[in-house]
mmCIF file of C-alpha atoms and ligand atoms in Angstrom:
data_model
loop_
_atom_site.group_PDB
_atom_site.id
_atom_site.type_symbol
_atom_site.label_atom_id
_atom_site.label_comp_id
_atom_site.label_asym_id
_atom_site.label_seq_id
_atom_site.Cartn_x
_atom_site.Cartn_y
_atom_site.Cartn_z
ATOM 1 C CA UNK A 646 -0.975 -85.931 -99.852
ATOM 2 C CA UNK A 647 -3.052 -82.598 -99.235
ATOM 3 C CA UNK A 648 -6.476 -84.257 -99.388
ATOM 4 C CA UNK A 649 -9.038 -81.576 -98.781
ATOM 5 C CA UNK A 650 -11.414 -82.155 -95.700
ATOM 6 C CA UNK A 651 -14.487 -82.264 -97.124
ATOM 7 C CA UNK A 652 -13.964 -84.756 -99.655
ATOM 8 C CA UNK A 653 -17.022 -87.422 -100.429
ATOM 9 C CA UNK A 654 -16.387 -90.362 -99.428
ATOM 10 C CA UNK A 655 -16.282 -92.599 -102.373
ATOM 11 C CA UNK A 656 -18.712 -95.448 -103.111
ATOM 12 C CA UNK A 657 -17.774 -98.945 -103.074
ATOM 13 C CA UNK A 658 -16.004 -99.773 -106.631
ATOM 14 C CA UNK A 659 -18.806 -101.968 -108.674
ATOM 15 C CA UNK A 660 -17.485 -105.301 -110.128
ATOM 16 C CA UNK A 661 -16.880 -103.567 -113.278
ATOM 17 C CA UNK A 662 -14.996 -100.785 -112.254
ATOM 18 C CA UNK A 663 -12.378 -102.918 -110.117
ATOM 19 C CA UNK A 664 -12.058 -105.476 -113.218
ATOM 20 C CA UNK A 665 -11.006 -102.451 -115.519
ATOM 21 C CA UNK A 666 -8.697 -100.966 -112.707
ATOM 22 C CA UNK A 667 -7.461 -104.571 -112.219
ATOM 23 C CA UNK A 668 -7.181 -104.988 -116.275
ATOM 24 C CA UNK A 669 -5.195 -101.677 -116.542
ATOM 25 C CA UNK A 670 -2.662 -102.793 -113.699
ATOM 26 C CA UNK A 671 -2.281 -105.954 -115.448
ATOM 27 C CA UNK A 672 -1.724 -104.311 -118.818
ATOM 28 C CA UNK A 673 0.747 -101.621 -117.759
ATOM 29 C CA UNK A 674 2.998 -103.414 -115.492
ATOM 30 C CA UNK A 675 1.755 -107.610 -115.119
ATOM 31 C CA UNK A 676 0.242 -107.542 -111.854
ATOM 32 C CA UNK A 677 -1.889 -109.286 -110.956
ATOM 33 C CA UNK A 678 -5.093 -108.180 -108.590
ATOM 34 C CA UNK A 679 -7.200 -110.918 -107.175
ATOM 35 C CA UNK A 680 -11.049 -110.068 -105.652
ATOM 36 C CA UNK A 681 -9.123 -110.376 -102.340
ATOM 37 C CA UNK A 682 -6.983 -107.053 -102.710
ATOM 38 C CA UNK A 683 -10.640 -105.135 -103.324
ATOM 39 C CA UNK A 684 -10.802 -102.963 -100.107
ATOM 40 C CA UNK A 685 -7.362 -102.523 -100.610
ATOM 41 C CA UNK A 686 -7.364 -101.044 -104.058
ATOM 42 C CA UNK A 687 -10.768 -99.722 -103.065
ATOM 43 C CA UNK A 688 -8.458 -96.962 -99.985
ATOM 44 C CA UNK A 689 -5.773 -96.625 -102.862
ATOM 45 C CA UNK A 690 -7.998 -95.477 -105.208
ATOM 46 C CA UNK A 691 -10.008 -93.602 -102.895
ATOM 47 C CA UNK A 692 -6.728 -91.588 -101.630
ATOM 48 C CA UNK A 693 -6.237 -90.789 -105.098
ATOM 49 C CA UNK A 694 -9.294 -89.569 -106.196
ATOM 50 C CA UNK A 695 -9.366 -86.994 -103.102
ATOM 51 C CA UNK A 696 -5.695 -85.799 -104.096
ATOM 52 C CA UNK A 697 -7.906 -85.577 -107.531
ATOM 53 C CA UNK A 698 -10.833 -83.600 -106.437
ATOM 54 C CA UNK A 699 -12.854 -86.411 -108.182
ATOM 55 C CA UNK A 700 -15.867 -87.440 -107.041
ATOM 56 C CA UNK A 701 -16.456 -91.253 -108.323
ATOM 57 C CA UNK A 702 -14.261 -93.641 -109.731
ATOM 58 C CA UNK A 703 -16.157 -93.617 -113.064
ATOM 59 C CA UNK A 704 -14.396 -90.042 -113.541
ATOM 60 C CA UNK A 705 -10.948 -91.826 -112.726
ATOM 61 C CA UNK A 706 -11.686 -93.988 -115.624
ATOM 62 C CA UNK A 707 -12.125 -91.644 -117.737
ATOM 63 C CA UNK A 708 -9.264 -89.640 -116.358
ATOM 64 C CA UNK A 709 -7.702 -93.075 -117.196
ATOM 65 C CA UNK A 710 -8.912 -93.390 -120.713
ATOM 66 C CA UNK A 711 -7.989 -89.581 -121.171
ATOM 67 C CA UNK A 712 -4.574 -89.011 -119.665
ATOM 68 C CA UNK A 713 -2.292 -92.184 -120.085
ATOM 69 C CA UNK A 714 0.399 -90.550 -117.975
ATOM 70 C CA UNK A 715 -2.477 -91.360 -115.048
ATOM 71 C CA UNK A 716 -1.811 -95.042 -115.774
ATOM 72 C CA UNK A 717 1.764 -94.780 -114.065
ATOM 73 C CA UNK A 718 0.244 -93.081 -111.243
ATOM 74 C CA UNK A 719 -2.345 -95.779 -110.820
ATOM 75 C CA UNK A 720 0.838 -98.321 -110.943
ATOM 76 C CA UNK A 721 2.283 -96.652 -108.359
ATOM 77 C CA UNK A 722 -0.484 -96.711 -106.235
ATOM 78 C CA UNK A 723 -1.028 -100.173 -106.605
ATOM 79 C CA UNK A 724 2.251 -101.725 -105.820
ATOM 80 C CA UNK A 725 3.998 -102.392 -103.169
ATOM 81 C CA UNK A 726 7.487 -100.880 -102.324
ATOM 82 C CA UNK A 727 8.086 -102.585 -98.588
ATOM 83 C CA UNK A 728 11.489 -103.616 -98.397
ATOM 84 C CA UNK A 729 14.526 -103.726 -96.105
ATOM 85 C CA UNK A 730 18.287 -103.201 -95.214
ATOM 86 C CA UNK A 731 19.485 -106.947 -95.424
ATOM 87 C CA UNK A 732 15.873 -108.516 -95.978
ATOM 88 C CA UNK A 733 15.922 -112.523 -96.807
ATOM 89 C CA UNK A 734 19.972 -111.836 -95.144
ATOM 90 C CA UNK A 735 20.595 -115.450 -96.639
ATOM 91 C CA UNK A 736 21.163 -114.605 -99.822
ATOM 92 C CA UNK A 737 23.980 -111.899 -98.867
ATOM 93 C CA UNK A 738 26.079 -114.777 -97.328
ATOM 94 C CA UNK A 739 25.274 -116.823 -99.987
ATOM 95 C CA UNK A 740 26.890 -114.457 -102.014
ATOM 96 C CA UNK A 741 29.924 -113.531 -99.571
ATOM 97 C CA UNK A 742 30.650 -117.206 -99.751
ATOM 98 C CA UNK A 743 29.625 -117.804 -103.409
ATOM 99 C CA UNK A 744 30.374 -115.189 -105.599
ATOM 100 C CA UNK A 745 32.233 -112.898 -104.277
ATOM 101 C CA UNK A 746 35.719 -114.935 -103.546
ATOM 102 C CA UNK A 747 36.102 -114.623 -107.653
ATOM 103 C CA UNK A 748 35.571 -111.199 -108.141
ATOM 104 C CA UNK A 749 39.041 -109.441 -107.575
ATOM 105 C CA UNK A 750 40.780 -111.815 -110.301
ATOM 106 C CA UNK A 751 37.602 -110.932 -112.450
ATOM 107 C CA UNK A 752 38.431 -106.789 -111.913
ATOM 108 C CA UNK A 753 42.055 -107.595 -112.232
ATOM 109 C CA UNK A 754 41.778 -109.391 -115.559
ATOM 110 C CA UNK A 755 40.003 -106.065 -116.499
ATOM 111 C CA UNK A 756 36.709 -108.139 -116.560
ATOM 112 C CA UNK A 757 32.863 -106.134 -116.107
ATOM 113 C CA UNK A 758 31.188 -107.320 -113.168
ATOM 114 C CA UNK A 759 27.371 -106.304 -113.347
ATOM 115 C CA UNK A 760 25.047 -106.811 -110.746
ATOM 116 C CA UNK A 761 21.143 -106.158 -111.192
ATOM 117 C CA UNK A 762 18.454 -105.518 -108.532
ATOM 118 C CA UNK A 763 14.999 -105.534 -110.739
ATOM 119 C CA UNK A 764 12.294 -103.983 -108.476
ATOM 120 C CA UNK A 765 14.511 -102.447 -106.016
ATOM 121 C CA UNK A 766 11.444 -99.807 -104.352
ATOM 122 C CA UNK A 767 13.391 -97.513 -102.241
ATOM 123 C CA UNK A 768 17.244 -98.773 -102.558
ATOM 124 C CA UNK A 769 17.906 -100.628 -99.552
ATOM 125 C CA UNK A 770 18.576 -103.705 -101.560
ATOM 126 C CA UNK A 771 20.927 -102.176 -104.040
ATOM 127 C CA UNK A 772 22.737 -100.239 -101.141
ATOM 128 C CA UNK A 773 22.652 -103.793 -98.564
ATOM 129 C CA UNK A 774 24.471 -105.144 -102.406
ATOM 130 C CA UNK A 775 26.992 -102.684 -102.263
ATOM 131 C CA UNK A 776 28.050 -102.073 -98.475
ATOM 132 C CA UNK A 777 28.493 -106.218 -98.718
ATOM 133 C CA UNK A 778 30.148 -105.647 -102.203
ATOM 134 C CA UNK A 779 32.758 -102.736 -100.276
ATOM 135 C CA UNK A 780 32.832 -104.919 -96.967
ATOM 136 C CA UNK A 781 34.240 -108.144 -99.027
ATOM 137 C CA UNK A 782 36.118 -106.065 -102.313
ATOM 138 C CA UNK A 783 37.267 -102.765 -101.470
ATOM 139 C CA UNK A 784 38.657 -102.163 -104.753
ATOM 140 C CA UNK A 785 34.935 -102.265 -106.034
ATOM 141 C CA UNK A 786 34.811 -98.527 -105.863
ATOM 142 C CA UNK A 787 37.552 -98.111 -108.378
ATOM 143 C CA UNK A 788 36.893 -101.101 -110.522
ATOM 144 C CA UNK A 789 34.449 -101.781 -113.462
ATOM 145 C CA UNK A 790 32.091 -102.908 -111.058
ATOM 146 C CA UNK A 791 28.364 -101.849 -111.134
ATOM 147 C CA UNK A 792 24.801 -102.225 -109.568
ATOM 148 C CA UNK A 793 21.702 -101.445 -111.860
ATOM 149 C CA UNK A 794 18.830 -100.800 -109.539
ATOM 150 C CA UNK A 795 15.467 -100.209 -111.587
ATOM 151 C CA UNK A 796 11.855 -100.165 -110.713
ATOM 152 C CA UNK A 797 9.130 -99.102 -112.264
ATOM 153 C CA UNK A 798 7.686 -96.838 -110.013
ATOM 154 C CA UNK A 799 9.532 -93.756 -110.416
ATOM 155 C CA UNK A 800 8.391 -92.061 -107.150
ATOM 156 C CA UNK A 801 10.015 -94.990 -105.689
ATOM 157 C CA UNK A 802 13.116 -94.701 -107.314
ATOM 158 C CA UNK A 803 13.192 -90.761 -106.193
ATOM 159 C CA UNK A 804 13.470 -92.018 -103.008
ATOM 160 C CA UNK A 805 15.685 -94.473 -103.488
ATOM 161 C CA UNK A 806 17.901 -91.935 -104.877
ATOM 162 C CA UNK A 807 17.433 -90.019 -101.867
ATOM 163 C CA UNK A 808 19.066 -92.555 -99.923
ATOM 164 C CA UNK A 809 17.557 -91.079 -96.467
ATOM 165 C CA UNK A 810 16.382 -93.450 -93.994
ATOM 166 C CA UNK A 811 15.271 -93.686 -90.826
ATOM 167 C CA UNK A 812 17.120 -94.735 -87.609
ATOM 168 C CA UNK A 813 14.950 -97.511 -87.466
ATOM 169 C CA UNK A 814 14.967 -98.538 -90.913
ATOM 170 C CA UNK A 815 18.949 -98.286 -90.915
ATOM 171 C CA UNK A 816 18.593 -100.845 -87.741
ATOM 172 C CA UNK A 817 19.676 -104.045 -89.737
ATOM 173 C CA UNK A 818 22.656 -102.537 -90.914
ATOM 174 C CA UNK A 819 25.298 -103.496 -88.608
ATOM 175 C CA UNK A 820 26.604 -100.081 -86.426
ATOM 176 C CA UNK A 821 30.284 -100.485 -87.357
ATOM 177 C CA UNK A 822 28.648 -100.491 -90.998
ATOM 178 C CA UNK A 823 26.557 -97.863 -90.730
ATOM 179 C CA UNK A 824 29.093 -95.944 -88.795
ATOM 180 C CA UNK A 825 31.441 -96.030 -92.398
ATOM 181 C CA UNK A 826 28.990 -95.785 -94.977
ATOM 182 C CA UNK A 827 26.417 -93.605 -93.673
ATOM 183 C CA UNK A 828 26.133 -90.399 -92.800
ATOM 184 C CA UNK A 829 23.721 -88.051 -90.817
ATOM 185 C CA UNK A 830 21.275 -86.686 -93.519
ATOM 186 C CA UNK A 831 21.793 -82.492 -94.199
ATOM 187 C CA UNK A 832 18.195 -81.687 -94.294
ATOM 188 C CA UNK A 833 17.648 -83.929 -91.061
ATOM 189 C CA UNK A 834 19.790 -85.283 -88.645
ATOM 190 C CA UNK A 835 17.255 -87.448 -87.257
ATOM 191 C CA UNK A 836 17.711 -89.281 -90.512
ATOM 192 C CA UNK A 837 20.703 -91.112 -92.288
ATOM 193 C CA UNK A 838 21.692 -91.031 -95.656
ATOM 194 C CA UNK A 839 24.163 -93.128 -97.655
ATOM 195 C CA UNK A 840 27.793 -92.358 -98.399
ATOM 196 C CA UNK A 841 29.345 -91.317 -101.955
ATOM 197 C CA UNK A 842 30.781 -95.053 -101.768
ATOM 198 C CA UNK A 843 27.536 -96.661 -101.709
ATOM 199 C CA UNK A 844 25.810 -94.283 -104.222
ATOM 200 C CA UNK A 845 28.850 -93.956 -106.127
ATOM 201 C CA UNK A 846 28.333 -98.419 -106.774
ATOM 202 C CA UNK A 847 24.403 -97.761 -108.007
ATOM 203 C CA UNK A 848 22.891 -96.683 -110.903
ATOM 204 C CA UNK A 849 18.974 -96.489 -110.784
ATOM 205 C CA UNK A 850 16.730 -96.550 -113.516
ATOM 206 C CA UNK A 851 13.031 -96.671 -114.379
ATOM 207 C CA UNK A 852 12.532 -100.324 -115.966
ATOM 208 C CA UNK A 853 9.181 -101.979 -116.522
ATOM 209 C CA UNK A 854 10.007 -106.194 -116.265
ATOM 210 C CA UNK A 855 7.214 -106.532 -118.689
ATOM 211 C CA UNK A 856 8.398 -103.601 -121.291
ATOM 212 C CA UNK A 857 12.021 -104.309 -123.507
ATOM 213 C CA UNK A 858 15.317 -103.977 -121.322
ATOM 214 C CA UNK A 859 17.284 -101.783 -123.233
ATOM 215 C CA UNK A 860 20.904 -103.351 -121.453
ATOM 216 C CA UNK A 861 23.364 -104.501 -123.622
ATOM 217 C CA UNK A 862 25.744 -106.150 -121.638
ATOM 218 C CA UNK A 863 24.785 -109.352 -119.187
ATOM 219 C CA UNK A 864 25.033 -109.946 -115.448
ATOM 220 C CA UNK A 865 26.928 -111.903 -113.197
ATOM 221 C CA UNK A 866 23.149 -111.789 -110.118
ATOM 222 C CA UNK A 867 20.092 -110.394 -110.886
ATOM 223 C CA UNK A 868 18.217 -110.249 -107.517
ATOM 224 C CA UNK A 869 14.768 -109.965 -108.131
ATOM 225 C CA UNK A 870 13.257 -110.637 -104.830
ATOM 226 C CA UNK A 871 9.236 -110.134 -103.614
ATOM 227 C CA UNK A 872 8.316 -108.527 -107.207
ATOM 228 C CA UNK A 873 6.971 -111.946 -109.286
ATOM 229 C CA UNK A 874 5.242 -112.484 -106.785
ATOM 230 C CA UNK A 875 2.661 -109.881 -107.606
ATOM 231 C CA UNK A 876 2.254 -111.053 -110.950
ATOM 232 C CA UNK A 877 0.424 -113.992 -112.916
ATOM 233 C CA UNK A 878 2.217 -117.099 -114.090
ATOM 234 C CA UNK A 879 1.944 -116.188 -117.330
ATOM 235 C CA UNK A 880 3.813 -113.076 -116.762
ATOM 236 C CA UNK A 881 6.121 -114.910 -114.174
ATOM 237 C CA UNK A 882 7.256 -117.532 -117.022
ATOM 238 C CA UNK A 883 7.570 -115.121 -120.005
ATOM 239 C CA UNK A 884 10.182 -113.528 -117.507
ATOM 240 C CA UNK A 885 12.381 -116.880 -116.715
ATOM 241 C CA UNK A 886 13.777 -116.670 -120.047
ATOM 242 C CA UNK A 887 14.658 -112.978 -120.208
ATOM 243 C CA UNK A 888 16.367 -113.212 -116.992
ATOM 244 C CA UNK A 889 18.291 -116.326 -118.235
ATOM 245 C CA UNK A 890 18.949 -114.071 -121.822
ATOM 246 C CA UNK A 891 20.477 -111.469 -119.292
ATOM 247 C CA UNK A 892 22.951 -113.732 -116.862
ATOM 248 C CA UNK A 893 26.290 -114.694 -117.412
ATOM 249 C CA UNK A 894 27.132 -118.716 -118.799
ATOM 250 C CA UNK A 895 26.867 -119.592 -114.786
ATOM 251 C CA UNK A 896 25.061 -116.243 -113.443
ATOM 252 C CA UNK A 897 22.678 -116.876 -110.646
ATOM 253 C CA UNK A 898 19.262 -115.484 -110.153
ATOM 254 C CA UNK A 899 17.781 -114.958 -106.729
ATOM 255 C CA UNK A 900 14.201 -114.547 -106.068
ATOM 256 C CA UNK A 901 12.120 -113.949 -103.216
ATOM 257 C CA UNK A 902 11.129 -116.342 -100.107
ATOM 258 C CA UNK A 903 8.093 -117.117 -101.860
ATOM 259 C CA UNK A 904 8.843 -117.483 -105.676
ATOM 260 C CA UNK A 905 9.835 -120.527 -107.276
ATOM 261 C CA UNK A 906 10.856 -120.495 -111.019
ATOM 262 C CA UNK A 907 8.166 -123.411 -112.184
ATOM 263 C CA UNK A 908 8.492 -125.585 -114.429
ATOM 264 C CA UNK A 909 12.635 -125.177 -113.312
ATOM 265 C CA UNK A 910 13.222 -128.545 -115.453
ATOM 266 C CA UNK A 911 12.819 -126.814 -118.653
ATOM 267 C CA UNK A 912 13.822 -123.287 -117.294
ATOM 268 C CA UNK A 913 17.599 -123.572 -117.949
ATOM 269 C CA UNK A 914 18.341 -123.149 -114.863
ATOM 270 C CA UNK A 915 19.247 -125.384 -111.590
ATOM 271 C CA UNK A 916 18.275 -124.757 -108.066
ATOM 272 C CA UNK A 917 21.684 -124.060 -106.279
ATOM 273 C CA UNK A 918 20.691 -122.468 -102.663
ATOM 274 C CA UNK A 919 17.162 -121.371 -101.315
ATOM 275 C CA UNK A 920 15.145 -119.275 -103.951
ATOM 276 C CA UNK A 921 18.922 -118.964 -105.425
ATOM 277 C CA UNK A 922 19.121 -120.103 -109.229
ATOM 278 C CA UNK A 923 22.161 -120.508 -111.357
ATOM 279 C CA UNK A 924 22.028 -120.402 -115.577
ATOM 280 C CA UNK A 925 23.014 -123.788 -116.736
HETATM 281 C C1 SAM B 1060 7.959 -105.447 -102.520
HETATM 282 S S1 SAM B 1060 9.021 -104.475 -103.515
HETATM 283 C C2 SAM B 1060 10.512 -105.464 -103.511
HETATM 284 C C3 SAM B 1060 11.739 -104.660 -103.146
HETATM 285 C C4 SAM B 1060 13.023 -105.474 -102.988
HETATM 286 N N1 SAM B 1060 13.315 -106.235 -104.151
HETATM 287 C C5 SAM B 1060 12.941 -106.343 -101.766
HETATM 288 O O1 SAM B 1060 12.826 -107.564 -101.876
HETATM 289 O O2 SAM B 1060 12.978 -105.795 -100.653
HETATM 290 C C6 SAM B 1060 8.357 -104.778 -105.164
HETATM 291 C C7 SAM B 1060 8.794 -103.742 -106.190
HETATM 292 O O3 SAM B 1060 8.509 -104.234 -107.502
HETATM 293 C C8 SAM B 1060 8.158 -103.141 -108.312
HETATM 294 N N2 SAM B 1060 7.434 -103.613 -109.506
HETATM 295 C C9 SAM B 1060 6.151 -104.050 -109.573
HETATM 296 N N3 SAM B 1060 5.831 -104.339 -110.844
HETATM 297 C C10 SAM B 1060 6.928 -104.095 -111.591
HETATM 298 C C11 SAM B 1060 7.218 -104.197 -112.980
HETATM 299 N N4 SAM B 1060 6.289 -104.620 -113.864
HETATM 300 N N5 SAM B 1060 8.450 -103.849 -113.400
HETATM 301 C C12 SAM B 1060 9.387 -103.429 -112.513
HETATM 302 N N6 SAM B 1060 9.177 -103.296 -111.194
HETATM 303 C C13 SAM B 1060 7.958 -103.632 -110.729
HETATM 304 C C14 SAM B 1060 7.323 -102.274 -107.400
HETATM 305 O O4 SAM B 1060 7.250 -100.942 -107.859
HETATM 306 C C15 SAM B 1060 8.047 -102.425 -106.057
HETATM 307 O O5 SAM B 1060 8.924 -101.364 -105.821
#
């Protein structure tokens, strides 16, 4: 971000101010900001009024009111895309042990086998999906087998697309793994990037959780891991259903370490592993 030197330092956002900026996140894409993330929207929106060449926030709002393409921008500022290579690794062996074992007869048969990541940030998820998906079912690559990866960020999913990552963010991935389906990057060989194989698996797409899903057909997983959390309860329970809509008869949904589906006795679901769900 080329912020220029001599910027203002912007004043402290009033009440009102970081209730709109907090209504408009909540609006366009469910989450939720509570008084404690103030000093951190306060440097967010800050950094982006300098990349602006605004001086005060009130002129953001009205950029805001203005321009509604600045409302995605303003999402993307305000979410968070940490992840990892093989974060929560728990849920990988759970499916190793779990789900994949049926797959091959599935492919054989000539049956789809969909997968769905929803809020994958910058891939590793999707790509720690597929180099377990390759490890355990090497006829993935040539089968009807698929991972949707979507987020609604799409500077995120840029990267993602990339598929460049540092030597210490490719750490987790085992080196006999990374060895086969990574490669040294061609703009920078400090950096690696992932094989045709993995890419090949992965289909991103921009997807807001709280817009329609325009997928037709349903999954066997969705993953959706560390994203509820950011929003309401509201939002989090109009979503249980959806993602039940979208599963298989017997299609599991995994969440994050800490997001429950609640209430899970009316959910339709049962809890079948840790933060692991499968459709009843
Ligand atoms: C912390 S990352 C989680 C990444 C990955 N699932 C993991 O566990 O490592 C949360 C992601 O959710 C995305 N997100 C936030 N609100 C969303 C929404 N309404 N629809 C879709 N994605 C959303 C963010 O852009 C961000 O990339």
């Amino acid at each position: 971000m080329n912020a220029p030197t001599t910027s203002p330092i912007m004043a402290a956002l009033t009440d009102e101010e970081f209730q709109k900026i907090a209504a408009i996140a909540s609006e366009e894409a469910g989450l939720s900001i509570p008084d404690s993330k103030r000093s951190l929207v306060q440097s967010r929106i800050s950094r982006r009024l300098r990349h602006l060449r605004l001086p005060t926030c009130r002129d953001y709002l009205q950029l805001l009111s203005d321009a509604p393409s600045e409302k995605r921008e303003l999402v993307s500022i305000l979410t968070t895309n940490v992840s990892s290579f093989y974060r929560e690794s728990h849920h990988f062996e759970f499916l190793r042990k779990t789900i994949f074992p049926s797959i091959p007869t599935r492919l054989n048969q000539g049956d789809r086998v969909r997968f769905w990541s929803a809020g994958c940030s910058s891939g590793e998820e999707p790509y720690t999906l597929a180099i377990e998906l390759l490890k355990a079912i090497p006829e993935a690559a040539s089968s009807d087998l698929l991972i949707l990866a979507s987020d609604i960020d799409p500077k995120i999913l840029e990267r993602a697309k990339t598929g460049t990552y540092s030597p210490s963010a490719v750490d987790t991935i085992a080196p006999e793994d990374r060895k086969k389906f990574l490669t040294a990057s061609s703009d920078d060989d400090e950096m690696f990037s992932v094989g045709d194989e993995l890419r090949n698996l992965v289909r991103f797409r921009e997807l807001n959780l709280h817009a329609t899903w325009p997928m037709r057909h349903p999954f066997d997983v969705i993953m959706c891991r560390n994203v509820v959390i950011y929003f309401d309860e509201h939002r989090q329970r109009e979503l249980w259903p959806r993602f039940r809509e979208m599963l298989v008869p017997g299609g599991r949904l995994i969440l994050g370490h800490s997001e429950r589906i609640h209430p899970i006795e009316s959910s339709g679901f049962t809890t079948e592993s840790v933060t692991v769900y499968r459709r009843t």
